[in-house]
Amino acid sequence: MLESGLMFTTRARTSSGRRWTYADYCRLPADGQRHELLAGRHVVSPAPGIGHQAVVLQVGRRLAEQVQDPGDGVVLLAPVDLHLRPCTVLQPDVMVVMGRLGDFAGRAKITSPPALVVEVLSPSTSRRDRGAKSRLYAKAGVREYWLVDPDTRTGDAFELVDGSYVLRVRGAAVLASVVFAGVRVDLR
């Protein structure tokens, strides 16, 4: 059970003792919680708070104006399943995938690595966003990863170099993309 919106629960194995798969994930009830599979481990987080969601919308809107409107990519906001491996299904707060919106019509999930992922930090997810999810995004080939602090309205930007993330900027109020030339997001 989640308490006070600050805890998360995990189950490493299904009731039959095996790692979680996408098929298991699809059988979960729609309960208002955020469910993810991190390398076969089922993770449940509370629904994000209003301040968190306001920052997600702000970042998503600013990216859409600069990336989606010109047709350089598609901006998607959680909850959208990012199915990276048989036992890995994540729900990034914001992701930018290459292509045009029509390319994704009728799809239930994204199966290729986004060009950019943004996670807005919250007490229940910060450690996981900085650790396990960062490693999974890097392993999948997500070229750029941003972590945004909704309280300070600043962010850290990482670039994938030789399979690992390299910090490009820490604590910035404006994040500039290395994947999308000229794209800048003011977090204030």
PDB file of C-alpha atoms in Angstrom:
ATOM      1  CA  MET A   1       0.000   0.000   0.000  1.00  0.00           C
ATOM      2  CA  LEU A   2       1.244   3.479  -0.823  1.00  0.00           C
ATOM      3  CA  GLU A   3       1.269   5.918   2.072  1.00  0.00           C
ATOM      4  CA  SER A   4       1.250   9.713   1.969  1.00  0.00           C
ATOM      5  CA  GLY A   5       2.330   9.706  -1.670  1.00  0.00           C
ATOM      6  CA  LEU A   6       5.949   9.223  -0.554  1.00  0.00           C
ATOM      7  CA  MET A   7       6.512   5.491  -0.831  1.00  0.00           C
ATOM      8  CA  PHE A   8       6.558   3.022  -3.652  1.00  0.00           C
ATOM      9  CA  THR A   9       6.214  -0.713  -3.656  1.00  0.00           C
ATOM     10  CA  THR A  10       7.919  -3.307  -5.775  1.00  0.00           C
ATOM     11  CA  ARG A  11       7.502  -6.953  -6.478  1.00  0.00           C
ATOM     12  CA  ALA A  12      10.467  -8.612  -8.096  1.00  0.00           C
ATOM     13  CA  ARG A  13       8.520 -11.692  -9.171  1.00  0.00           C
ATOM     14  CA  THR A  14       4.989 -12.543 -10.208  1.00  0.00           C
ATOM     15  CA  SER A  15       2.913 -14.798  -7.981  1.00  0.00           C
ATOM     16  CA  SER A  16       4.269 -17.747  -9.995  1.00  0.00           C
ATOM     17  CA  GLY A  17       7.855 -16.722  -9.147  1.00  0.00           C
ATOM     18  CA  ARG A  18       9.046 -15.443 -12.523  1.00  0.00           C
ATOM     19  CA  ARG A  19      10.101 -11.944 -13.607  1.00  0.00           C
ATOM     20  CA  TRP A  20       7.365  -9.600 -14.758  1.00  0.00           C
ATOM     21  CA  THR A  21       6.770  -9.324 -18.523  1.00  0.00           C
ATOM     22  CA  TYR A  22       4.807  -6.928 -20.678  1.00  0.00           C
ATOM     23  CA  ALA A  23       1.927  -9.445 -20.753  1.00  0.00           C
ATOM     24  CA  ASP A  24       1.794  -9.395 -16.932  1.00  0.00           C
ATOM     25  CA  TYR A  25       1.943  -5.605 -16.994  1.00  0.00           C
ATOM     26  CA  CYS A  26      -1.028  -5.416 -19.388  1.00  0.00           C
ATOM     27  CA  ARG A  27      -3.148  -7.386 -16.909  1.00  0.00           C
ATOM     28  CA  LEU A  28      -2.711  -4.817 -14.135  1.00  0.00           C
ATOM     29  CA  PRO A  29      -5.866  -2.867 -13.202  1.00  0.00           C
ATOM     30  CA  ALA A  30      -6.247   0.825 -14.011  1.00  0.00           C
ATOM     31  CA  ASP A  31      -5.995   2.022 -10.419  1.00  0.00           C
ATOM     32  CA  GLY A  32      -4.702   5.597 -10.709  1.00  0.00           C
ATOM     33  CA  GLN A  33      -1.156   4.588  -9.747  1.00  0.00           C
ATOM     34  CA  ARG A  34       1.861   4.643 -12.052  1.00  0.00           C
ATOM     35  CA  HIS A  35       3.011   1.103 -12.827  1.00  0.00           C
ATOM     36  CA  GLU A  36       6.357   0.394 -14.477  1.00  0.00           C
ATOM     37  CA  LEU A  37       8.573  -2.622 -15.090  1.00  0.00           C
ATOM     38  CA  LEU A  38      12.240  -2.019 -14.395  1.00  0.00           C
ATOM     39  CA  ALA A  39      14.123  -5.023 -15.789  1.00  0.00           C
ATOM     40  CA  GLY A  40      11.371  -7.413 -14.702  1.00  0.00           C
ATOM     41  CA  ARG A  41      10.633  -5.717 -11.382  1.00  0.00           C
ATOM     42  CA  HIS A  42       7.130  -4.292 -10.919  1.00  0.00           C
ATOM     43  CA  VAL A  43       7.255  -0.779  -9.448  1.00  0.00           C
ATOM     44  CA  VAL A  44       4.202   1.190  -8.316  1.00  0.00           C
ATOM     45  CA  SER A  45       4.335   4.925  -7.625  1.00  0.00           C
ATOM     46  CA  PRO A  46       1.590   7.226  -6.413  1.00  0.00           C
ATOM     47  CA  ALA A  47      -0.048   9.539  -8.905  1.00  0.00           C
ATOM     48  CA  PRO A  48       2.086  12.687  -9.203  1.00  0.00           C
ATOM     49  CA  GLY A  49       1.076  15.885  -7.412  1.00  0.00           C
ATOM     50  CA  ILE A  50      -0.374  18.958  -9.074  1.00  0.00           C
ATOM     51  CA  GLY A  51       2.892  20.939  -8.980  1.00  0.00           C
ATOM     52  CA  HIS A  52       4.715  18.045 -10.622  1.00  0.00           C
ATOM     53  CA  GLN A  53       2.100  17.801 -13.356  1.00  0.00           C
ATOM     54  CA  ALA A  54       2.176  21.572 -13.957  1.00  0.00           C
ATOM     55  CA  VAL A  55       5.917  21.328 -14.674  1.00  0.00           C
ATOM     56  CA  VAL A  56       5.372  18.281 -16.921  1.00  0.00           C
ATOM     57  CA  LEU A  57       2.802  20.245 -18.924  1.00  0.00           C
ATOM     58  CA  GLN A  58       5.051  23.318 -19.123  1.00  0.00           C
ATOM     59  CA  VAL A  59       8.036  21.317 -20.378  1.00  0.00           C
ATOM     60  CA  GLY A  60       5.857  19.324 -22.771  1.00  0.00           C
ATOM     61  CA  ARG A  61       4.224  22.432 -24.190  1.00  0.00           C
ATOM     62  CA  ARG A  62       7.545  24.219 -24.716  1.00  0.00           C
ATOM     63  CA  LEU A  63       9.057  21.172 -26.385  1.00  0.00           C
ATOM     64  CA  ALA A  64       5.982  20.722 -28.590  1.00  0.00           C
ATOM     65  CA  GLU A  65       6.183  24.330 -29.802  1.00  0.00           C
ATOM     66  CA  GLN A  66       9.793  23.856 -30.867  1.00  0.00           C
ATOM     67  CA  VAL A  67       9.917  20.208 -31.931  1.00  0.00           C
ATOM     68  CA  GLN A  68       6.452  18.893 -32.753  1.00  0.00           C
ATOM     69  CA  ASP A  69       4.976  21.949 -34.465  1.00  0.00           C
ATOM     70  CA  PRO A  70       7.805  22.090 -37.045  1.00  0.00           C
ATOM     71  CA  GLY A  71       7.500  18.307 -37.564  1.00  0.00           C
ATOM     72  CA  ASP A  72      10.868  17.284 -36.109  1.00  0.00           C
ATOM     73  CA  GLY A  73       9.449  14.876 -33.539  1.00  0.00           C
ATOM     74  CA  VAL A  74       6.447  13.985 -31.388  1.00  0.00           C
ATOM     75  CA  VAL A  75       6.141  15.039 -27.750  1.00  0.00           C
ATOM     76  CA  LEU A  76       4.305  12.574 -25.489  1.00  0.00           C
ATOM     77  CA  LEU A  77       3.348  13.040 -21.825  1.00  0.00           C
ATOM     78  CA  ALA A  78       2.796  10.286 -19.257  1.00  0.00           C
ATOM     79  CA  PRO A  79       1.053   7.999 -19.054  1.00  0.00           C
ATOM     80  CA  VAL A  80       2.409   6.464 -22.259  1.00  0.00           C
ATOM     81  CA  ASP A  81       4.126   3.082 -22.153  1.00  0.00           C
ATOM     82  CA  LEU A  82       7.715   2.988 -23.339  1.00  0.00           C
ATOM     83  CA  HIS A  83       8.332  -0.733 -23.925  1.00  0.00           C
ATOM     84  CA  LEU A  84      12.104  -1.045 -24.249  1.00  0.00           C
ATOM     85  CA  ARG A  85      12.669  -4.740 -23.544  1.00  0.00           C
ATOM     86  CA  PRO A  86      10.461  -7.760 -22.793  1.00  0.00           C
ATOM     87  CA  CYS A  87      10.670  -6.999 -19.056  1.00  0.00           C
ATOM     88  CA  THR A  88      11.085  -3.198 -19.163  1.00  0.00           C
ATOM     89  CA  VAL A  89       8.139  -0.829 -19.498  1.00  0.00           C
ATOM     90  CA  LEU A  90       8.653   2.750 -18.342  1.00  0.00           C
ATOM     91  CA  GLN A  91       6.415   5.806 -18.271  1.00  0.00           C
ATOM     92  CA  PRO A  92       8.634   8.865 -18.636  1.00  0.00           C
ATOM     93  CA  ASP A  93       7.008  12.162 -17.687  1.00  0.00           C
ATOM     94  CA  VAL A  94       7.869  13.595 -21.115  1.00  0.00           C
ATOM     95  CA  MET A  95       9.433  11.931 -24.126  1.00  0.00           C
ATOM     96  CA  VAL A  96      10.226  13.104 -27.621  1.00  0.00           C
ATOM     97  CA  VAL A  97      10.210  10.453 -30.327  1.00  0.00           C
ATOM     98  CA  MET A  98      11.380  10.952 -33.880  1.00  0.00           C
ATOM     99  CA  GLY A  99       8.690  11.065 -36.545  1.00  0.00           C
ATOM    100  CA  ARG A 100       5.347  12.750 -37.101  1.00  0.00           C
ATOM    101  CA  LEU A 101       2.211  12.434 -35.019  1.00  0.00           C
ATOM    102  CA  GLY A 102       0.444  10.391 -37.715  1.00  0.00           C
ATOM    103  CA  ASP A 103       3.201   7.768 -37.497  1.00  0.00           C
ATOM    104  CA  PHE A 104       1.935   6.831 -34.040  1.00  0.00           C
ATOM    105  CA  ALA A 105      -1.819   6.781 -34.643  1.00  0.00           C
ATOM    106  CA  GLY A 106      -3.410   3.660 -33.207  1.00  0.00           C
ATOM    107  CA  ARG A 107      -0.334   2.593 -31.257  1.00  0.00           C
ATOM    108  CA  ALA A 108      -0.705   1.511 -27.636  1.00  0.00           C
ATOM    109  CA  LYS A 109       2.977   1.930 -26.779  1.00  0.00           C
ATOM    110  CA  ILE A 110       6.323   3.229 -27.970  1.00  0.00           C
ATOM    111  CA  THR A 111       8.861   0.489 -28.718  1.00  0.00           C
ATOM    112  CA  SER A 112      11.900   2.399 -29.931  1.00  0.00           C
ATOM    113  CA  PRO A 113      14.082   4.655 -27.800  1.00  0.00           C
ATOM    114  CA  PRO A 114      12.967   8.289 -27.693  1.00  0.00           C
ATOM    115  CA  ALA A 115      15.501  10.941 -28.677  1.00  0.00           C
ATOM    116  CA  LEU A 116      14.860  12.808 -25.401  1.00  0.00           C
ATOM    117  CA  VAL A 117      13.357  11.787 -22.063  1.00  0.00           C
ATOM    118  CA  VAL A 118      12.461  14.219 -19.277  1.00  0.00           C
ATOM    119  CA  GLU A 119      11.726  13.075 -15.741  1.00  0.00           C
ATOM    120  CA  VAL A 120      10.306  15.596 -13.281  1.00  0.00           C
ATOM    121  CA  LEU A 121      11.554  14.613  -9.854  1.00  0.00           C
ATOM    122  CA  SER A 122       9.242  13.844  -6.952  1.00  0.00           C
ATOM    123  CA  PRO A 123       9.913  12.429  -3.485  1.00  0.00           C
ATOM    124  CA  SER A 124       8.704   8.960  -4.471  1.00  0.00           C
ATOM    125  CA  THR A 125      10.656   8.710  -7.745  1.00  0.00           C
ATOM    126  CA  SER A 126      13.811  10.839  -7.475  1.00  0.00           C
ATOM    127  CA  ARG A 127      16.150   8.026  -6.460  1.00  0.00           C
ATOM    128  CA  ARG A 128      14.799   5.714  -9.156  1.00  0.00           C
ATOM    129  CA  ASP A 129      14.895   8.451 -11.847  1.00  0.00           C
ATOM    130  CA  ARG A 130      18.549   9.198 -11.026  1.00  0.00           C
ATOM    131  CA  GLY A 131      19.523   5.527 -10.764  1.00  0.00           C
ATOM    132  CA  ALA A 132      17.732   2.545 -12.295  1.00  0.00           C
ATOM    133  CA  LYS A 133      15.715   4.444 -14.889  1.00  0.00           C
ATOM    134  CA  SER A 134      18.724   6.469 -16.000  1.00  0.00           C
ATOM    135  CA  ARG A 135      20.675   3.252 -16.581  1.00  0.00           C
ATOM    136  CA  LEU A 136      17.772   1.661 -18.469  1.00  0.00           C
ATOM    137  CA  TYR A 137      17.347   4.720 -20.714  1.00  0.00           C
ATOM    138  CA  ALA A 138      21.082   4.743 -21.459  1.00  0.00           C
ATOM    139  CA  LYS A 139      21.117   1.021 -22.208  1.00  0.00           C
ATOM    140  CA  ALA A 140      18.187   1.492 -24.605  1.00  0.00           C
ATOM    141  CA  GLY A 141      19.969   4.311 -26.450  1.00  0.00           C
ATOM    142  CA  VAL A 142      17.974   7.381 -25.346  1.00  0.00           C
ATOM    143  CA  ARG A 143      20.306  10.113 -26.600  1.00  0.00           C
ATOM    144  CA  GLU A 144      19.379  12.832 -24.133  1.00  0.00           C
ATOM    145  CA  TYR A 145      18.024  12.715 -20.560  1.00  0.00           C
ATOM    146  CA  TRP A 146      16.824  15.649 -18.472  1.00  0.00           C
ATOM    147  CA  LEU A 147      15.996  15.641 -14.760  1.00  0.00           C
ATOM    148  CA  VAL A 148      13.871  18.592 -13.619  1.00  0.00           C
ATOM    149  CA  ASP A 149      13.386  19.723 -10.031  1.00  0.00           C
ATOM    150  CA  PRO A 150       9.863  21.172  -9.780  1.00  0.00           C
ATOM    151  CA  ASP A 151      10.640  23.049  -6.547  1.00  0.00           C
ATOM    152  CA  THR A 152      13.660  24.999  -7.796  1.00  0.00           C
ATOM    153  CA  ARG A 153      12.551  25.021 -11.448  1.00  0.00           C
ATOM    154  CA  THR A 154      16.025  23.920 -12.510  1.00  0.00           C
ATOM    155  CA  GLY A 155      17.284  20.878 -14.330  1.00  0.00           C
ATOM    156  CA  ASP A 156      20.230  18.661 -15.121  1.00  0.00           C
ATOM    157  CA  ALA A 157      20.898  17.627 -18.721  1.00  0.00           C
ATOM    158  CA  PHE A 158      22.726  14.443 -19.708  1.00  0.00           C
ATOM    159  CA  GLU A 159      23.961  13.313 -23.110  1.00  0.00           C
ATOM    160  CA  LEU A 160      24.546   9.686 -24.086  1.00  0.00           C
ATOM    161  CA  VAL A 161      28.225   9.175 -24.914  1.00  0.00           C
ATOM    162  CA  ASP A 162      29.593   5.673 -25.559  1.00  0.00           C
ATOM    163  CA  GLY A 163      26.614   4.030 -23.825  1.00  0.00           C
ATOM    164  CA  SER A 164      26.663   6.148 -20.643  1.00  0.00           C
ATOM    165  CA  TYR A 165      25.229   9.498 -19.661  1.00  0.00           C
ATOM    166  CA  VAL A 166      27.578  12.439 -19.316  1.00  0.00           C
ATOM    167  CA  LEU A 167      26.365  15.452 -17.350  1.00  0.00           C
ATOM    168  CA  ARG A 168      26.303  18.507 -19.629  1.00  0.00           C
ATOM    169  CA  VAL A 169      24.696  21.011 -17.278  1.00  0.00           C
ATOM    170  CA  ARG A 170      23.602  20.948 -13.623  1.00  0.00           C
ATOM    171  CA  GLY A 171      20.998  23.139 -11.948  1.00  0.00           C
ATOM    172  CA  ALA A 172      20.160  25.228 -15.009  1.00  0.00           C
ATOM    173  CA  ALA A 173      16.977  27.296 -15.342  1.00  0.00           C
ATOM    174  CA  VAL A 174      17.140  26.861 -19.128  1.00  0.00           C
ATOM    175  CA  LEU A 175      17.914  23.505 -20.733  1.00  0.00           C
ATOM    176  CA  ALA A 176      19.147  23.337 -24.325  1.00  0.00           C
ATOM    177  CA  SER A 177      18.863  20.163 -26.379  1.00  0.00           C
ATOM    178  CA  VAL A 178      21.849  18.573 -28.067  1.00  0.00           C
ATOM    179  CA  VAL A 179      19.569  16.362 -30.171  1.00  0.00           C
ATOM    180  CA  PHE A 180      17.290  19.126 -31.462  1.00  0.00           C
ATOM    181  CA  ALA A 181      19.400  22.106 -32.545  1.00  0.00           C
ATOM    182  CA  GLY A 182      18.126  25.412 -31.203  1.00  0.00           C
ATOM    183  CA  VAL A 183      15.592  23.867 -28.816  1.00  0.00           C
ATOM    184  CA  ARG A 184      15.672  25.517 -25.394  1.00  0.00           C
ATOM    185  CA  VAL A 185      13.249  25.057 -22.521  1.00  0.00           C
ATOM    186  CA  ASP A 186      12.949  27.744 -19.864  1.00  0.00           C
ATOM    187  CA  LEU A 187      11.891  26.034 -16.616  1.00  0.00           C
ATOM    188  CA  ARG A 188      10.949  29.252 -14.774  1.00  0.00           C
TER     189      ARG A 188
END
